[in-house]
Short mmCIF file of C-alpha atoms in Angstrom, two decimals:
data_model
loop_
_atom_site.label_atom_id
_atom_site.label_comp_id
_atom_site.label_asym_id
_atom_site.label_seq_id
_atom_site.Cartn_x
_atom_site.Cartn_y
_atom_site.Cartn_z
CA UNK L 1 122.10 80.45 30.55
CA UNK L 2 119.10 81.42 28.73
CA UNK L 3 116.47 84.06 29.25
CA UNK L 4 113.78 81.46 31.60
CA UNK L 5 117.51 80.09 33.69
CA UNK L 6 118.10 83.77 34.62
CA UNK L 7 114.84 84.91 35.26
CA UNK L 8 114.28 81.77 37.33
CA UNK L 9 117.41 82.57 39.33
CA UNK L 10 116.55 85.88 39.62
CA UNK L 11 112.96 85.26 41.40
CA UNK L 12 114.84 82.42 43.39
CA UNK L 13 117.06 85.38 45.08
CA UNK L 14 114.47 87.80 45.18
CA UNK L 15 112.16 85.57 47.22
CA UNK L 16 114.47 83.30 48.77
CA UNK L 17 112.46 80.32 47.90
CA UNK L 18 111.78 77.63 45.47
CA UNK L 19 109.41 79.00 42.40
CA UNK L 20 108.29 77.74 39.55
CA UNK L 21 110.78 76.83 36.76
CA UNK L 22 109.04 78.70 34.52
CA UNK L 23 107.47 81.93 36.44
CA UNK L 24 104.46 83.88 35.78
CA UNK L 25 105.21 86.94 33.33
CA UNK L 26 103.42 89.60 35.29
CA UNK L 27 105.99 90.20 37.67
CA UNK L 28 107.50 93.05 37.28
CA UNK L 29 110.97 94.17 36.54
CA UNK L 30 113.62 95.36 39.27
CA UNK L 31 113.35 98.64 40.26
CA UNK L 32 116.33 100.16 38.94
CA UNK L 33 117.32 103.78 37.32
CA UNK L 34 117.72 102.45 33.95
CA UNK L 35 114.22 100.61 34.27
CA UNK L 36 112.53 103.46 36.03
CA UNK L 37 114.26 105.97 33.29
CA UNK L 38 113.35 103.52 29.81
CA UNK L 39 109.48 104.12 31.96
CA UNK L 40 109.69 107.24 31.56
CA UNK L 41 110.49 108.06 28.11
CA UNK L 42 108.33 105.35 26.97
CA UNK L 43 105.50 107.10 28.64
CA UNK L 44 106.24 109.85 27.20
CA UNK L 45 106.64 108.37 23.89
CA UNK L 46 103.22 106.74 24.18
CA UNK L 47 101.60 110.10 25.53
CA UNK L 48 102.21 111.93 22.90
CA UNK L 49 101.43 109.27 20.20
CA UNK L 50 97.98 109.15 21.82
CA UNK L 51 97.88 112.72 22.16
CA UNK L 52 98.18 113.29 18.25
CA UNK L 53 95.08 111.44 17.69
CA UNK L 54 92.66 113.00 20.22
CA UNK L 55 93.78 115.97 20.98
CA UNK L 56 90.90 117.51 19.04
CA UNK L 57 88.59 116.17 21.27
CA UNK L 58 90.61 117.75 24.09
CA UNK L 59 90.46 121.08 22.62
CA UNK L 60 86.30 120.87 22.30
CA UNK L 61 85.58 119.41 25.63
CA UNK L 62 87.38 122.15 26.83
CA UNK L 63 85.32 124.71 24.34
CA UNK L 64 82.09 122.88 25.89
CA UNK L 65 82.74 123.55 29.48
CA UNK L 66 84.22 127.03 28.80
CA UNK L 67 81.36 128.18 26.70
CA UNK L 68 79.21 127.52 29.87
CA UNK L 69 79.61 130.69 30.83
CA UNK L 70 78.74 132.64 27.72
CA UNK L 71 75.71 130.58 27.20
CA UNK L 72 74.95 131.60 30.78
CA UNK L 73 75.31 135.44 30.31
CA UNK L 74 73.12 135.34 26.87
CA UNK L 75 70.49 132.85 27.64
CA UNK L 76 71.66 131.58 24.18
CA UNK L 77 71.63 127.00 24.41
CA UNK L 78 74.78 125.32 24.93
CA UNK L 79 76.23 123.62 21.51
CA UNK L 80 76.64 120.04 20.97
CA UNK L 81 79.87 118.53 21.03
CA UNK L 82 79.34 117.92 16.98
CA UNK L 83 78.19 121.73 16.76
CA UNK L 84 81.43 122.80 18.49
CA UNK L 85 83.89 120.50 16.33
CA UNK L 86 82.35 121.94 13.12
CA UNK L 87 81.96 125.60 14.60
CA UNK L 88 85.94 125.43 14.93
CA UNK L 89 86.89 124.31 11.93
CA UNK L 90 84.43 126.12 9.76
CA UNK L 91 85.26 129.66 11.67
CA UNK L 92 89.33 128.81 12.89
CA UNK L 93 90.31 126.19 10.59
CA UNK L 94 91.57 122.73 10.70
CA UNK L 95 94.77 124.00 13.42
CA UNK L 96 92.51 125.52 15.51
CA UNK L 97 91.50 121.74 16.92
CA UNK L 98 95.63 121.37 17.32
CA UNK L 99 95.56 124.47 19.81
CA UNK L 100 97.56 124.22 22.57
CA UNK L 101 99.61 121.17 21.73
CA UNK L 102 103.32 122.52 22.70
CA UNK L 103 101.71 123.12 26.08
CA UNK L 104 100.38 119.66 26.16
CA UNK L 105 103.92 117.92 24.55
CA UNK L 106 105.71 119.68 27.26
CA UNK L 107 103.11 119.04 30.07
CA UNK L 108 103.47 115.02 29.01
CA UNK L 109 107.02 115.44 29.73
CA UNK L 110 106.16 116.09 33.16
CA UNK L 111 102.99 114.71 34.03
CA UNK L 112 102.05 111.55 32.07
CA UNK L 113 105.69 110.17 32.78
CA UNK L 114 105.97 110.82 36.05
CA UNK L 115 103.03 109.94 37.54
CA UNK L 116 103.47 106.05 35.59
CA UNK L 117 106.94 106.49 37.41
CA UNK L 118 105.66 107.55 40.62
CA UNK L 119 102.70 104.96 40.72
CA UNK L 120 105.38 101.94 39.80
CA UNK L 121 107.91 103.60 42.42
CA UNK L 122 105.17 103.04 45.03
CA UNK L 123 103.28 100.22 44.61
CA UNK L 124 106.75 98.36 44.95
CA UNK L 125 106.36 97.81 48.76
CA UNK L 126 102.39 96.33 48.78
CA UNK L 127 103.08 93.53 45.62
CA UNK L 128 103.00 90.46 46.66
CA UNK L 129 102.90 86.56 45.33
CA UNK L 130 99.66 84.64 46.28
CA UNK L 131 99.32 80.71 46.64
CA UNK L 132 99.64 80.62 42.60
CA UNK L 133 102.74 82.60 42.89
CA UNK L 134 101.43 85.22 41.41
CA UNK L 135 102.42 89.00 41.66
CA UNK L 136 99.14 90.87 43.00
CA UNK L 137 98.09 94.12 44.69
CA UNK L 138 95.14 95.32 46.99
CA UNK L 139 92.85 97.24 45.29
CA UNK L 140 92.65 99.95 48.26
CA UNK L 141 96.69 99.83 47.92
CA UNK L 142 96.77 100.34 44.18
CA UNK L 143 94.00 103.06 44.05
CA UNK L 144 96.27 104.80 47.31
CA UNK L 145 99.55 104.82 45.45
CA UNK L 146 97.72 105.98 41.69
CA UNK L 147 96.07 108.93 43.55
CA UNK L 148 99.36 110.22 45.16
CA UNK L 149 101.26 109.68 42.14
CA UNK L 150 98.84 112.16 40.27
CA UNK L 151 98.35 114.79 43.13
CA UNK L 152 102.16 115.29 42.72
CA UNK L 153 102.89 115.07 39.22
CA UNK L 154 100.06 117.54 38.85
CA UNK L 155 101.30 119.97 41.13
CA UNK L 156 104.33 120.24 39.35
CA UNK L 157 102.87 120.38 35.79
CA UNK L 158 99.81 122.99 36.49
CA UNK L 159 101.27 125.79 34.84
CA UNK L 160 101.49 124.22 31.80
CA UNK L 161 97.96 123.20 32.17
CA UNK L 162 97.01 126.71 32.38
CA UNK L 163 98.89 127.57 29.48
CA UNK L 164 97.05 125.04 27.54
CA UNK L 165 93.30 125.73 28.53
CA UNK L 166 94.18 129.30 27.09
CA UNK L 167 95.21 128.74 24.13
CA UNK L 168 92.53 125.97 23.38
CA UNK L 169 89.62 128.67 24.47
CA UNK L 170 91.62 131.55 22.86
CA UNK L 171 89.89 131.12 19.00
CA UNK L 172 86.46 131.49 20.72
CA UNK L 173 87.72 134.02 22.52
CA UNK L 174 88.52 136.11 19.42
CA UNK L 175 84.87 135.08 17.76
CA UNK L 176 83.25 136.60 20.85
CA UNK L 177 85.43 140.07 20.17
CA UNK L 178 87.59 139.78 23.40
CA UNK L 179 90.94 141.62 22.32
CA UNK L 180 94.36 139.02 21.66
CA UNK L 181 95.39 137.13 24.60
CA UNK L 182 97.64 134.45 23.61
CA UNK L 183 100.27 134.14 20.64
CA UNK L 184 102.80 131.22 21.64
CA UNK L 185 103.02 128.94 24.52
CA UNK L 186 105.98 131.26 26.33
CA UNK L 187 104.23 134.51 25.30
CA UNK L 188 101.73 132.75 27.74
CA UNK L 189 103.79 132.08 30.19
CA UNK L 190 104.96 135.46 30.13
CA UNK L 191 101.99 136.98 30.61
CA UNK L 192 100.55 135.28 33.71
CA UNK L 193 103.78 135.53 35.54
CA UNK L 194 103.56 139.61 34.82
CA UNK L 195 99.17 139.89 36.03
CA UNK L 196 99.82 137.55 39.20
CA UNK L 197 103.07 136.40 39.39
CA UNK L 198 104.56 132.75 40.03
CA UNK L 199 101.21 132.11 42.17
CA UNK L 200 99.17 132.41 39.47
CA UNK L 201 101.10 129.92 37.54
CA UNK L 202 99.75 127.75 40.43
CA UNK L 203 95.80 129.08 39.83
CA UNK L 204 93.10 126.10 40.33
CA UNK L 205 95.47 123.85 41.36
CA UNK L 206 93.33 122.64 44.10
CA UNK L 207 90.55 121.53 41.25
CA UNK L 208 93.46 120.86 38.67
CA UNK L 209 95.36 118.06 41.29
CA UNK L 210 91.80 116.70 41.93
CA UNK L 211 90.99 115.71 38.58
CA UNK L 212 94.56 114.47 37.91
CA UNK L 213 94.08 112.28 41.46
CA UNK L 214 90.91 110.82 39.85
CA UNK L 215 91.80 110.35 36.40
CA UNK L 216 95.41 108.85 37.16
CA UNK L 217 93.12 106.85 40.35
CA UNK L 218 90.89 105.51 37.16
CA UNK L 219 94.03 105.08 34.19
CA UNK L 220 96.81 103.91 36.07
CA UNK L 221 95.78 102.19 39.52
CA UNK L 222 92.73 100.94 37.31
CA UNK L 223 94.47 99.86 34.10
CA UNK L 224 96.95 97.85 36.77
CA UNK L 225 94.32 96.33 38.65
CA UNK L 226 91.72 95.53 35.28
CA UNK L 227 94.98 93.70 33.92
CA UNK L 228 95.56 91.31 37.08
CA UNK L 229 92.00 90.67 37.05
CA UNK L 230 90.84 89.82 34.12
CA UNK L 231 94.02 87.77 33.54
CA UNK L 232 92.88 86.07 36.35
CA UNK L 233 89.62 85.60 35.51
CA UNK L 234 89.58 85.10 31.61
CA UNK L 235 92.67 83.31 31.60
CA UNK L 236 94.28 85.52 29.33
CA UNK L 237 97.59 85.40 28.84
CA UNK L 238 99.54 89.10 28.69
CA UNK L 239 98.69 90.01 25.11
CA UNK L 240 97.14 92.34 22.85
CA UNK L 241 93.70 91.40 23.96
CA UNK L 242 94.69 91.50 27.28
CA UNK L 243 95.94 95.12 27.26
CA UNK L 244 93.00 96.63 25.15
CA UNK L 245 90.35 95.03 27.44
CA UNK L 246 92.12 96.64 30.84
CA UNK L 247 92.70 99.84 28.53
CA UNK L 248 89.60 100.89 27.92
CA UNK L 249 87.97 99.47 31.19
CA UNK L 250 90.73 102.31 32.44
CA UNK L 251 89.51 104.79 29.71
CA UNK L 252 85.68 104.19 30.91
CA UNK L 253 86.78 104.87 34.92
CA UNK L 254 89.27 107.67 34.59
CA UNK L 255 86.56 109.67 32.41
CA UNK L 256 83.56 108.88 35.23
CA UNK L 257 86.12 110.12 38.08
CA UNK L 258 87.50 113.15 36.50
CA UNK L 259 84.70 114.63 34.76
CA UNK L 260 83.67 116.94 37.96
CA UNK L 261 86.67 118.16 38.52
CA UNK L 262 87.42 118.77 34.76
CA UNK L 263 84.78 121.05 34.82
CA UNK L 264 85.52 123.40 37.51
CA UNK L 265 89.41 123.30 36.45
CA UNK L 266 88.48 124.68 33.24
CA UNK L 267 86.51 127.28 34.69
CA UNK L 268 89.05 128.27 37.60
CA UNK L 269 91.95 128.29 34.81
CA UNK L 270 90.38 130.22 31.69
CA UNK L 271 88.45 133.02 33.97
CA UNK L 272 89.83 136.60 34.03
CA UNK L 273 91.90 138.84 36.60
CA UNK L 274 91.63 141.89 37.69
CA UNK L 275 94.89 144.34 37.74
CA UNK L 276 95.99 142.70 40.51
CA UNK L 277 95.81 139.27 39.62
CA UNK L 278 92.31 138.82 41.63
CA UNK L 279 89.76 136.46 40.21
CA UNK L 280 86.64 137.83 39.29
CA UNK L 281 84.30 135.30 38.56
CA UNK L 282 84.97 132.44 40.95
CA UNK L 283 86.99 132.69 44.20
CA UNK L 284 87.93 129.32 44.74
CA UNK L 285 87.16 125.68 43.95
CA UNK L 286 84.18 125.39 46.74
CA UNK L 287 82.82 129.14 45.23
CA UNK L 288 82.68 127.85 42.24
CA UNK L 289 81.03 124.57 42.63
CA UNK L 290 78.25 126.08 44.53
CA UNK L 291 77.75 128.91 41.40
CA UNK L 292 78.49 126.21 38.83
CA UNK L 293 75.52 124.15 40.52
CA UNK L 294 73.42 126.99 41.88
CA UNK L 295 73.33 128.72 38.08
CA UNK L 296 73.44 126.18 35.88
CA UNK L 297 72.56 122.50 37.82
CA UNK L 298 74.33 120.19 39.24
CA UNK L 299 74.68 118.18 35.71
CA UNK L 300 77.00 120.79 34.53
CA UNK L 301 79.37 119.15 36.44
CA UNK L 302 79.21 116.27 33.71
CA UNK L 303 78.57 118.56 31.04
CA UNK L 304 81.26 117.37 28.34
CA UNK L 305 81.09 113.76 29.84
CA UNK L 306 81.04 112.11 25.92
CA UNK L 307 83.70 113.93 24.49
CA UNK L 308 86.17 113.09 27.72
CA UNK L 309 84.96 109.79 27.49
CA UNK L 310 85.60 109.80 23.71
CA UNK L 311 89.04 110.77 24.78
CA UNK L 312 90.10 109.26 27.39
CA UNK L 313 88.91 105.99 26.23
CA UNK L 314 91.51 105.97 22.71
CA UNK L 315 93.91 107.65 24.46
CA UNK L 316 93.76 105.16 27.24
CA UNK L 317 93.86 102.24 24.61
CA UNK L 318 96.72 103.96 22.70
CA UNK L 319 99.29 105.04 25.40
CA UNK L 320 99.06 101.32 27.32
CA UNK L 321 99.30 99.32 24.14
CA UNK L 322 102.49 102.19 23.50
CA UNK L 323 104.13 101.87 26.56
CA UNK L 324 103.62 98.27 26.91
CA UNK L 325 104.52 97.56 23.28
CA UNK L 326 107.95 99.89 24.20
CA UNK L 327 109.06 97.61 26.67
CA UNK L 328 108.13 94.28 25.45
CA UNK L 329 110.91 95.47 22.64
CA UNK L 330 113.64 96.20 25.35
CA UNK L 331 112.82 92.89 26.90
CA UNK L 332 110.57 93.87 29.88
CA UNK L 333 107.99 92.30 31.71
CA UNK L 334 104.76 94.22 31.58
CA UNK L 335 103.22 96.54 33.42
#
């Protein structure tokens, strides 16, 4: 029996009726551990393949936002993205646009795989086949199941979130005289568990599982939903052009959504404590959305828009054409 005989069989028993003889390609594979395990090292795989290309971009986006506030004690004019890429490397060197990448390896570990697990775990129950017996989604449903996918993988990977928007702000830290504060990844780790304790590995996590609700709302649930429709619409077949088109429609969402709450993440994360672990600048997400706006306008909120757009948009392209490239190899369906 060849691969279209079983397949056919397989949709027979799944939907105990008659389907075509030779089904539609987008439907997706059983749910089993060894499928929902081969999703999550592939998206792992594919996260950190992306990650090696624009990670740079990461690191000065998060230099913009953060230098917000030292711009706003000395009057001085915020630099351009292209000022801050050149300021690094000239001043740090090339590693210093590299800085916090262990944090960000291990965070993918964690985040970026499960919350492609999570989102394919439950949009299971709301697929169904239309009149063309084809698999589709609701939009409401697959925006619903992407947000709750990232709101949990977030809260689980948000200390090594913090870890990582310190050591990408600690080389302008040094330039502005500020004595050492991180070394290594678990030197970092170290020391926020000794000025606040395991809370404060939890610091702007409100903020932090915001942005990862919107971004994963605008990659995942939108990269799913851009690929059912323009397949639909363009009568593309599930491809190469079919995958960069949803991509970066994905990219171009997750970046609008996420922005906002990039913003004030950064800020909640990267601001000092007192002795007892107490923020000083900002007291919470709402405090500092009203100081963010009151201070410096409300377009602060999108200040380092470009550069996550720059980001998000090849590392959308690369991680889907990854991940689905990963399991055409091992024989699956796509995603």
């Amino acid at each position: 029996m060849d691969k279209d005989e079983r397949e056919y069989w397989h949709l027979r028993s799944l939907y105990n009726e008659d389907v075509p003889r030779f089904p539609p390609t987008n439907v997706a594979d059983p749910l089993t551990a060894r499928n929902l395990f081969q999703l999550y090292i592939n998206t792992f795989i594919g996260a950190n393949l992306a990650e090696s290309f624009v990670f740079p971009l990461d690191v000065a986006k998060t230099r913009m936002q953060v230098d917000g506030e030292q711009a706003k004690k000395t009057g001085s004019a915020m630099p351009t993205f292209r000022a801050t890429l050149s300021n690094m490397i000239k001043v740090e060197g090339f590693k210093s646009l590299y800085a916090g990448f262990s944090a960000m390896v291990t965070r993918n570990f964690i985040f970026n795989s499960l919350r492609v697990v999570l989102y394919d775990v439950f949009r299971r129950p709301f697929l169904y086949q239309n009149e063309q017996k084809e698999e589709v989604i609701k939009v409401h449903m697959a925006l619903g199941c992407s947000f709750a996918a990232g709101c949990i993988a977030q809260a689980l990977a948000n200390p090594f979130d913090i870890v990582k928007v310190r050591m990408q702000t600690e080389g302008r830290r040094r330039q502005l005289g500020y004595d050492v504060r991180v070394n290594s990844m678990v030197q970092a780790f170290a020391d926020i568990y000794r000025s606040g304790g395991l809370p404060s590995m939890w610091k702007g996590v409100g903020p932090s599982c915001m942005r990862a609700c919107l971004m994963t709302t605008g990659d995942v649930g939108s990269y799913d939903i851009s690929k059912r429709t323009f397949k639909r619409l363009l009568n593309l077949q599930d491809g190469l052009p079919l995958r960069f088109l949803s991509s970066m429609t994905a990219g171009l969402t997750a970046s609008v959504l996420s922005c906002p709450a990039d913003v004030i993440k950064s800020r909640m994360m990267n601001q000092p404590v007192d002795a007892s672990g107490k923020n000083l600048y900002y007291k919470n997400s709402i405090d500092c959305v009203r100081k963010l706006v009151r201070e410096e306008g409300v377009l602060t909120l999108y200040k380092g828009l470009m550069p996550t757009w720059f980001r998000l948009g090849p590392f959308s392209v690369l991680f889907w054409l990854s991940v689905e490239q990963l399991r055409q190899w091992e024989g699956q369906s796509g995603f």
